[in-house]
CSV table of C-alpha atoms in Angstrom, one decimal:
chain,number,residue,atom,x,y,z
A,1,UNK,CA,-0.5,9.6,-2.0
A,2,UNK,CA,2.8,8.3,-3.7
A,3,UNK,CA,2.8,8.1,-7.7
A,4,UNK,CA,2.0,4.6,-8.8
A,5,UNK,CA,4.9,2.9,-11.3
A,6,UNK,CA,2.8,4.1,-14.3
A,7,UNK,CA,2.8,7.5,-13.4
A,8,UNK,CA,4.6,10.3,-15.4
A,9,UNK,CA,6.4,11.3,-12.4
A,10,UNK,CA,8.1,7.9,-11.9
A,11,UNK,CA,9.3,7.9,-15.3
A,12,UNK,CA,10.8,11.4,-15.3
A,13,UNK,CA,12.6,10.3,-12.0
A,14,UNK,CA,14.4,7.4,-13.5
A,15,UNK,CA,14.7,8.9,-17.5
A,16,UNK,CA,12.8,6.9,-20.0
A,17,UNK,CA,15.3,4.4,-21.3
A,18,UNK,CA,15.8,3.0,-17.3
A,19,UNK,CA,11.9,2.9,-17.1
A,20,UNK,CA,11.5,1.2,-20.3
A,21,UNK,CA,14.0,-1.4,-18.8
A,22,UNK,CA,12.3,-2.0,-16.0
A,23,UNK,CA,9.3,-2.8,-17.5
A,24,UNK,CA,10.7,-6.1,-18.4
A,25,UNK,CA,12.4,-6.6,-15.1
A,26,UNK,CA,11.2,-9.6,-13.3
A,27,UNK,CA,9.6,-11.0,-16.6
A,28,UNK,CA,12.0,-14.5,-16.3
A,29,UNK,CA,10.8,-15.1,-12.8
A,30,UNK,CA,6.9,-14.6,-13.3
A,31,UNK,CA,6.0,-17.8,-13.2
A,32,UNK,CA,9.2,-19.8,-11.8
A,33,UNK,CA,9.2,-22.5,-9.2
A,34,UNK,CA,11.1,-22.6,-7.4
A,35,UNK,CA,10.8,-18.9,-6.7
A,36,UNK,CA,13.9,-16.6,-5.8
A,37,UNK,CA,13.7,-14.1,-3.3
A,38,UNK,CA,15.8,-11.0,-2.7
A,39,UNK,CA,16.3,-9.0,0.2
A,40,UNK,CA,19.6,-6.1,0.8
A,41,UNK,CA,21.9,-7.1,3.6
A,42,UNK,CA,21.4,-4.9,6.7
A,43,UNK,CA,25.3,-5.3,7.4
A,44,UNK,CA,24.8,-6.7,10.9
A,45,UNK,CA,23.3,-3.5,12.0
A,46,UNK,CA,19.6,-4.7,12.2
A,47,UNK,CA,17.0,-1.8,11.1
A,48,UNK,CA,19.5,0.9,10.9
A,49,UNK,CA,21.5,-0.9,8.1
A,50,UNK,CA,21.5,-0.9,4.6
A,51,UNK,CA,24.1,-1.5,1.8
A,52,UNK,CA,26.0,1.7,0.9
A,53,UNK,CA,24.6,1.7,-2.9
A,54,UNK,CA,21.0,1.2,-2.1
A,55,UNK,CA,20.3,4.4,-3.5
A,56,UNK,CA,22.5,5.0,-6.0
A,57,UNK,CA,21.8,1.6,-7.9
A,58,UNK,CA,18.3,2.9,-8.5
A,59,UNK,CA,20.1,5.9,-11.1
A,60,UNK,CA,22.0,2.8,-12.6
A,61,UNK,CA,19.6,-0.1,-13.4
A,62,UNK,CA,21.6,-1.4,-15.8
A,63,UNK,CA,24.2,-2.4,-13.3
A,64,UNK,CA,21.6,-5.0,-12.0
A,65,UNK,CA,19.1,-5.6,-14.9
A,66,UNK,CA,20.0,-9.7,-15.0
A,67,UNK,CA,19.2,-10.0,-11.1
A,68,UNK,CA,16.1,-8.1,-11.7
A,69,UNK,CA,14.7,-10.4,-13.9
A,70,UNK,CA,15.7,-13.3,-11.5
A,71,UNK,CA,13.9,-11.8,-8.8
A,72,UNK,CA,10.4,-13.3,-8.4
A,73,UNK,CA,9.9,-11.3,-4.9
A,74,UNK,CA,11.6,-8.2,-3.7
A,75,UNK,CA,11.7,-8.1,0.1
A,76,UNK,CA,11.7,-5.2,2.8
A,77,UNK,CA,11.9,-5.3,6.5
A,78,UNK,CA,9.8,-3.3,8.4
A,79,UNK,CA,9.9,0.4,7.2
A,80,UNK,CA,9.2,2.1,10.4
A,81,UNK,CA,11.6,4.9,10.9
A,82,UNK,CA,13.7,4.4,14.4
A,83,UNK,CA,11.9,1.5,15.9
A,84,UNK,CA,9.2,-1.1,15.5
A,85,UNK,CA,6.2,1.9,16.7
A,86,UNK,CA,7.1,4.6,13.9
A,87,UNK,CA,4.4,5.2,11.6
A,88,UNK,CA,6.3,6.6,8.8
A,89,UNK,CA,8.5,5.1,5.9
A,90,UNK,CA,12.3,5.8,6.4
A,91,UNK,CA,12.8,6.0,2.7
A,92,UNK,CA,11.6,9.1,0.7
A,93,UNK,CA,8.5,9.2,-1.6
A,94,UNK,CA,11.2,10.4,-4.6
A,95,UNK,CA,13.4,7.0,-3.8
A,96,UNK,CA,10.0,4.9,-3.0
A,97,UNK,CA,9.0,6.1,-6.7
A,98,UNK,CA,12.1,4.6,-8.4
A,99,UNK,CA,11.8,1.4,-6.1
A,100,UNK,CA,8.5,0.6,-7.6
A,101,UNK,CA,9.6,1.4,-11.4
A,102,UNK,CA,12.8,-1.1,-10.8
A,103,UNK,CA,10.3,-3.7,-9.3
A,104,UNK,CA,7.4,-3.4,-11.3
A,105,UNK,CA,7.2,-6.5,-12.6
A,106,UNK,CA,8.2,-8.3,-9.2
A,107,UNK,CA,6.2,-9.4,-6.3
A,108,UNK,CA,6.8,-7.3,-2.8
A,109,UNK,CA,7.3,-9.4,0.3
A,110,UNK,CA,7.0,-7.2,3.8
A,111,UNK,CA,9.1,-8.4,6.7
A,112,UNK,CA,7.1,-7.4,9.9
A,113,UNK,CA,9.3,-7.7,13.5
A,114,UNK,CA,6.1,-5.8,15.2
A,115,UNK,CA,4.3,-9.0,15.7
A,116,UNK,CA,6.1,-10.2,18.7
A,117,UNK,CA,7.5,-6.9,19.6
A,118,UNK,CA,4.3,-4.5,20.0
A,119,UNK,CA,4.5,-5.2,23.6
A,120,UNK,CA,8.5,-4.6,24.0
A,121,UNK,CA,8.3,-0.6,25.1
A,122,UNK,CA,5.5,-1.3,27.8
A,123,UNK,CA,7.2,-4.4,28.6
A,124,UNK,CA,10.5,-2.0,29.5
A,125,UNK,CA,8.3,0.4,31.6
A,126,UNK,CA,6.2,-2.1,33.7
A,127,UNK,CA,8.4,-5.7,33.2
A,128,UNK,CA,5.3,-7.5,32.4
A,129,UNK,CA,3.7,-8.5,28.9
A,130,UNK,CA,0.7,-6.3,28.9
A,131,UNK,CA,-2.7,-7.9,28.3
A,132,UNK,CA,-4.2,-8.1,24.5
A,133,UNK,CA,-5.0,-7.0,22.1
A,134,UNK,CA,-2.0,-6.3,20.2
A,135,UNK,CA,-1.8,-2.9,18.9
A,136,UNK,CA,-0.6,-3.7,14.9
A,137,UNK,CA,-1.3,-0.1,13.9
A,138,UNK,CA,2.1,0.8,13.1
A,139,UNK,CA,2.4,-2.3,10.7
A,140,UNK,CA,-0.7,-1.6,8.9
A,141,UNK,CA,0.2,2.1,8.4
A,142,UNK,CA,3.1,1.0,7.0
A,143,UNK,CA,1.5,-1.5,4.8
A,144,UNK,CA,-1.1,1.3,3.5
A,145,UNK,CA,2.0,3.4,2.7
A,146,UNK,CA,3.8,0.5,0.6
A,147,UNK,CA,0.6,-0.3,-1.5
A,148,UNK,CA,-0.3,3.7,-1.9
A,149,UNK,CA,3.3,3.8,-3.4
A,150,UNK,CA,2.8,1.3,-5.9
A,151,UNK,CA,4.2,-2.0,-4.9
A,152,UNK,CA,2.4,-5.3,-5.7
A,153,UNK,CA,2.4,-6.4,-2.1
A,154,UNK,CA,2.1,-10.4,-2.0
A,155,UNK,CA,3.5,-11.6,1.1
A,156,UNK,CA,4.1,-10.8,4.8
A,157,UNK,CA,6.8,-12.7,6.6
A,158,UNK,CA,6.2,-12.7,10.6
A,159,UNK,CA,9.7,-13.0,12.1
A,160,UNK,CA,10.5,-15.5,14.4
A,161,UNK,CA,7.2,-15.3,15.9
A,162,UNK,CA,7.2,-18.7,17.9
A,163,UNK,CA,10.8,-18.1,19.1
A,164,UNK,CA,12.0,-14.7,19.3
A,165,UNK,CA,13.0,-14.0,23.0
A,166,UNK,CA,12.0,-10.4,24.5
A,167,UNK,CA,14.3,-7.9,25.8
A,168,UNK,CA,17.2,-8.9,27.8
A,169,UNK,CA,16.8,-12.5,26.5
A,170,UNK,CA,13.5,-12.5,28.3
A,171,UNK,CA,11.4,-15.8,27.5
A,172,UNK,CA,8.4,-15.8,29.4
A,173,UNK,CA,6.4,-15.0,26.1
A,174,UNK,CA,4.7,-18.3,25.9
A,175,UNK,CA,3.8,-20.5,23.1
A,176,UNK,CA,0.2,-20.1,23.8
A,177,UNK,CA,0.3,-16.0,23.8
A,178,UNK,CA,2.8,-16.2,20.5
A,179,UNK,CA,0.0,-18.0,18.6
A,180,UNK,CA,-3.0,-16.1,19.8
A,181,UNK,CA,-0.9,-12.8,19.2
A,182,UNK,CA,-0.3,-14.2,15.2
A,183,UNK,CA,-4.3,-15.0,15.2
A,184,UNK,CA,-4.6,-11.6,16.2
A,185,UNK,CA,-2.4,-10.0,13.7
A,186,UNK,CA,-4.4,-12.1,10.8
A,187,UNK,CA,-7.6,-10.7,12.4
A,188,UNK,CA,-6.3,-7.2,12.1
A,189,UNK,CA,-4.5,-7.0,8.9
A,190,UNK,CA,-6.4,-9.7,6.8
A,191,UNK,CA,-9.8,-7.3,6.6
A,192,UNK,CA,-7.8,-4.4,4.7
A,193,UNK,CA,-5.4,-7.0,2.9
A,194,UNK,CA,-7.3,-10.1,2.0
A,195,UNK,CA,-5.2,-11.4,-0.9
A,196,UNK,CA,-1.8,-11.1,0.7
A,197,UNK,CA,-0.1,-14.5,2.0
A,198,UNK,CA,1.0,-14.7,5.5
A,199,UNK,CA,3.8,-16.8,7.3
A,200,UNK,CA,6.5,-16.9,9.7
A,201,UNK,CA,10.4,-17.3,9.6
A,202,UNK,CA,11.6,-19.7,11.9
A,203,UNK,CA,15.2,-21.1,12.7
A,204,UNK,CA,13.6,-24.6,13.2
A,205,UNK,CA,9.9,-25.2,12.1
A,206,UNK,CA,8.9,-27.3,15.4
A,207,UNK,CA,6.2,-29.6,14.6
A,208,UNK,CA,3.9,-29.4,17.7
A,209,UNK,CA,3.9,-25.4,17.6
A,210,UNK,CA,3.4,-25.1,14.1
A,211,UNK,CA,0.8,-27.3,13.7
A,212,UNK,CA,-0.7,-25.9,16.8
A,213,UNK,CA,-0.4,-22.5,14.9
A,214,UNK,CA,-2.0,-23.7,11.9
A,215,UNK,CA,-5.0,-25.1,13.6
A,216,UNK,CA,-5.7,-22.1,15.7
A,217,UNK,CA,-5.5,-19.8,12.4
A,218,UNK,CA,-7.9,-22.2,10.7
A,219,UNK,CA,-10.1,-22.2,13.7
A,220,UNK,CA,-10.2,-18.7,13.1
A,221,UNK,CA,-11.1,-18.7,9.6
A,222,UNK,CA,-7.2,-18.0,8.7
A,223,UNK,CA,-4.4,-20.1,6.9
A,224,UNK,CA,-0.9,-20.2,7.9
A,225,UNK,CA,0.4,-19.7,3.9
A,226,UNK,CA,4.1,-20.4,4.3
A,227,UNK,CA,7.4,-21.0,6.8
A,228,UNK,CA,10.6,-20.0,6.0
A,229,UNK,CA,13.5,-21.8,7.4
A,230,UNK,CA,16.4,-19.5,9.0
A,231,UNK,CA,19.1,-21.7,9.6
A,232,UNK,CA,22.6,-20.2,8.4
A,233,UNK,CA,24.6,-22.9,6.5
A,234,UNK,CA,27.4,-22.7,8.9
A,235,UNK,CA,25.6,-24.4,11.3
A,236,UNK,CA,25.8,-27.4,9.2
A,237,UNK,CA,29.4,-26.8,7.8
A,238,UNK,CA,31.0,-26.6,10.9
A,239,UNK,CA,28.7,-29.4,12.6
A,240,UNK,CA,28.1,-26.6,15.4
A,241,UNK,CA,25.6,-27.6,18.0
A,242,UNK,CA,22.4,-25.6,18.5
A,243,UNK,CA,19.2,-26.2,20.8
A,244,UNK,CA,17.9,-28.8,18.4
A,245,UNK,CA,21.4,-30.7,18.6
A,246,UNK,CA,23.5,-31.1,15.5
A,247,UNK,CA,21.8,-30.0,12.4
A,248,UNK,CA,22.6,-32.2,9.0
A,249,UNK,CA,21.7,-31.6,5.7
A,250,UNK,CA,19.5,-34.5,6.1
A,251,UNK,CA,17.7,-33.1,8.9
A,252,UNK,CA,17.2,-30.0,7.2
A,253,UNK,CA,15.5,-31.9,4.2
A,254,UNK,CA,13.1,-33.8,6.8
A,255,UNK,CA,12.4,-30.1,8.1
A,256,UNK,CA,11.1,-29.0,4.4
A,257,UNK,CA,9.5,-32.2,3.7
A,258,UNK,CA,7.2,-31.7,7.0
A,259,UNK,CA,6.2,-28.0,6.0
A,260,UNK,CA,5.5,-29.0,2.4
A,261,UNK,CA,3.9,-32.5,3.3
A,262,UNK,CA,2.7,-32.7,6.7
A,263,UNK,CA,1.4,-29.2,7.1
A,264,UNK,CA,0.9,-29.1,3.1
A,265,UNK,CA,2.1,-25.3,2.8
A,266,UNK,CA,5.0,-23.6,1.0
A,267,UNK,CA,8.4,-24.2,2.7
A,268,UNK,CA,11.3,-21.5,1.7
A,269,UNK,CA,14.9,-21.8,2.6
A,270,UNK,CA,16.7,-18.7,3.8
A,271,UNK,CA,20.5,-18.9,2.2
A,272,UNK,CA,22.8,-17.3,4.2
A,273,UNK,CA,26.3,-18.1,6.1
A,274,UNK,CA,26.9,-16.3,9.2
A,275,UNK,CA,30.5,-17.4,9.7
A,276,UNK,CA,31.6,-16.6,5.9
A,277,UNK,CA,29.3,-13.3,6.1
A,278,UNK,CA,31.4,-12.2,8.9
A,279,UNK,CA,34.7,-12.8,7.0
A,280,UNK,CA,34.5,-11.4,3.3
A,281,UNK,CA,32.5,-10.8,0.4
A,282,UNK,CA,33.8,-14.0,-1.4
A,283,UNK,CA,33.9,-16.4,1.4
A,284,UNK,CA,30.0,-15.9,1.7
A,285,UNK,CA,29.4,-16.4,-1.8
A,286,UNK,CA,31.5,-19.5,-1.8
A,287,UNK,CA,29.9,-21.1,1.4
A,288,UNK,CA,26.4,-19.7,0.9
A,289,UNK,CA,26.4,-21.3,-3.0
A,290,UNK,CA,28.0,-24.6,-1.6
A,291,UNK,CA,25.4,-24.9,1.2
A,292,UNK,CA,22.4,-24.5,-1.0
A,293,UNK,CA,24.4,-27.4,-3.4
A,294,UNK,CA,24.3,-29.7,-0.6
A,295,UNK,CA,20.9,-29.1,0.3
A,296,UNK,CA,19.8,-29.8,-3.1
A,297,UNK,CA,22.3,-33.0,-3.4
A,298,UNK,CA,20.4,-34.3,0.0
A,299,UNK,CA,17.4,-34.3,-2.4
A,300,UNK,CA,16.3,-30.6,-0.8
A,301,UNK,CA,13.4,-29.0,-3.2
A,302,UNK,CA,12.1,-25.3,-1.5
A,303,UNK,CA,9.4,-23.7,-2.8
A,304,UNK,CA,11.5,-21.0,-2.6
A,305,UNK,CA,15.0,-19.7,-1.9
A,306,UNK,CA,15.5,-16.5,-0.3
A,307,UNK,CA,18.8,-14.9,0.1
A,308,UNK,CA,18.9,-12.7,3.0
A,309,UNK,CA,22.2,-12.0,4.6
A,310,UNK,CA,22.3,-10.0,7.7
A,311,UNK,CA,26.1,-9.8,8.4
A,312,UNK,CA,29.1,-7.7,7.5
A,313,UNK,CA,29.1,-9.1,3.9
A,314,UNK,CA,28.3,-8.9,1.6
A,315,UNK,CA,29.1,-4.8,2.0
A,316,UNK,CA,28.0,-3.8,-1.4
A,317,UNK,CA,24.9,-4.9,-3.8
A,318,UNK,CA,25.6,-4.2,-7.3
A,319,UNK,CA,27.0,-4.8,-9.8
A,320,UNK,CA,25.3,-8.0,-10.8
A,321,UNK,CA,28.4,-8.8,-13.4
A,322,UNK,CA,29.3,-12.6,-13.5
A,323,UNK,CA,32.8,-13.6,-14.8
A,324,UNK,CA,35.9,-13.6,-12.6
A,325,UNK,CA,35.9,-12.0,-9.1
A,326,UNK,CA,36.4,-7.9,-8.8
A,327,UNK,CA,39.1,-6.8,-6.3
A,328,UNK,CA,36.3,-5.9,-3.9
A,329,UNK,CA,34.6,-9.2,-4.1
A,330,UNK,CA,31.7,-10.5,-4.9
A,331,UNK,CA,28.5,-8.1,-4.9
A,332,UNK,CA,25.1,-9.2,-3.0
A,333,UNK,CA,23.3,-9.1,-6.8
A,334,UNK,CA,26.3,-11.4,-8.3
A,335,UNK,CA,25.6,-14.0,-5.5
A,336,UNK,CA,21.8,-13.6,-6.2
A,337,UNK,CA,22.2,-14.2,-9.7
A,338,UNK,CA,24.4,-17.3,-9.4
A,339,UNK,CA,22.0,-18.5,-6.6
A,340,UNK,CA,18.8,-18.6,-9.1
A,341,UNK,CA,20.5,-19.9,-11.9
A,342,UNK,CA,22.1,-22.7,-9.6
A,343,UNK,CA,22.0,-26.0,-8.5
A,344,UNK,CA,18.2,-25.5,-6.8
A,345,UNK,CA,16.9,-24.4,-10.5
A,346,UNK,CA,18.2,-27.6,-12.0
A,347,UNK,CA,16.2,-29.5,-9.5
């Protein structure tokens, strides 16, 4: 069992002054609507990527104390080491202790990839999706570990469960089976984590499929708590064609209103710009903040805004200082601070 945030071993690990600062971190965000969520950049490397200063920043909490105060929720991707099926956490207990202390006033959200990929290893051997029920033990073990570490686990995000293709862009995973597997995920996770909210991330909230999912969950005694829209802003900025046609800011607003008004659940907007995120730190900052401002200017009012890049940039997370841009360009935490105090907050 890892030591909780209140334990003496954690205070010793980061020093008393830092622990005292952590105790107040996040207080500014505790009851804020909209919420502002943060997840580290994986630098375009998937589960193997993390910012180079992730570890060192927990020994320098003053370099991002303002960003922590703005964080309603701190997000992790699935913590399995090496692949989606590993049961061990890839962070050391010592680092997890420091994380818990630094984020003691923040909520914690866990991004799950296993919900649609539990069958991948069997598919590679057989070429077929195996019969259920799915086995979510790896996710449940990860959840137990982070709860034992002392994180305030509030939300579980299921990554692209309605749309993610399989290996080799395999698309034979039917919508009916996807929904069945999500219901089974709730069945396996909720008994042990009854107060945790569970929702989905998707590149577009498909009305028929989302409604079907909500109906099936309710029929089985569950509730879809939220949908996060993952549509990088460059799709609108550059008028790029997508499988759903050309997306406009007005269509983005319509999507959020469908989730909020027709489904009656929480809507989250993931704030990223893919083209800019593969160009430079400062371009990512410029076009992500401009994209959010455009969404708000067109009448968009998300319940939560998630800064969650997964590109080459930002290539460092701290410091969170404002003012003139440094030679290395804007940090991830700086962009987060600007997002949280910008157009979305003034709605």
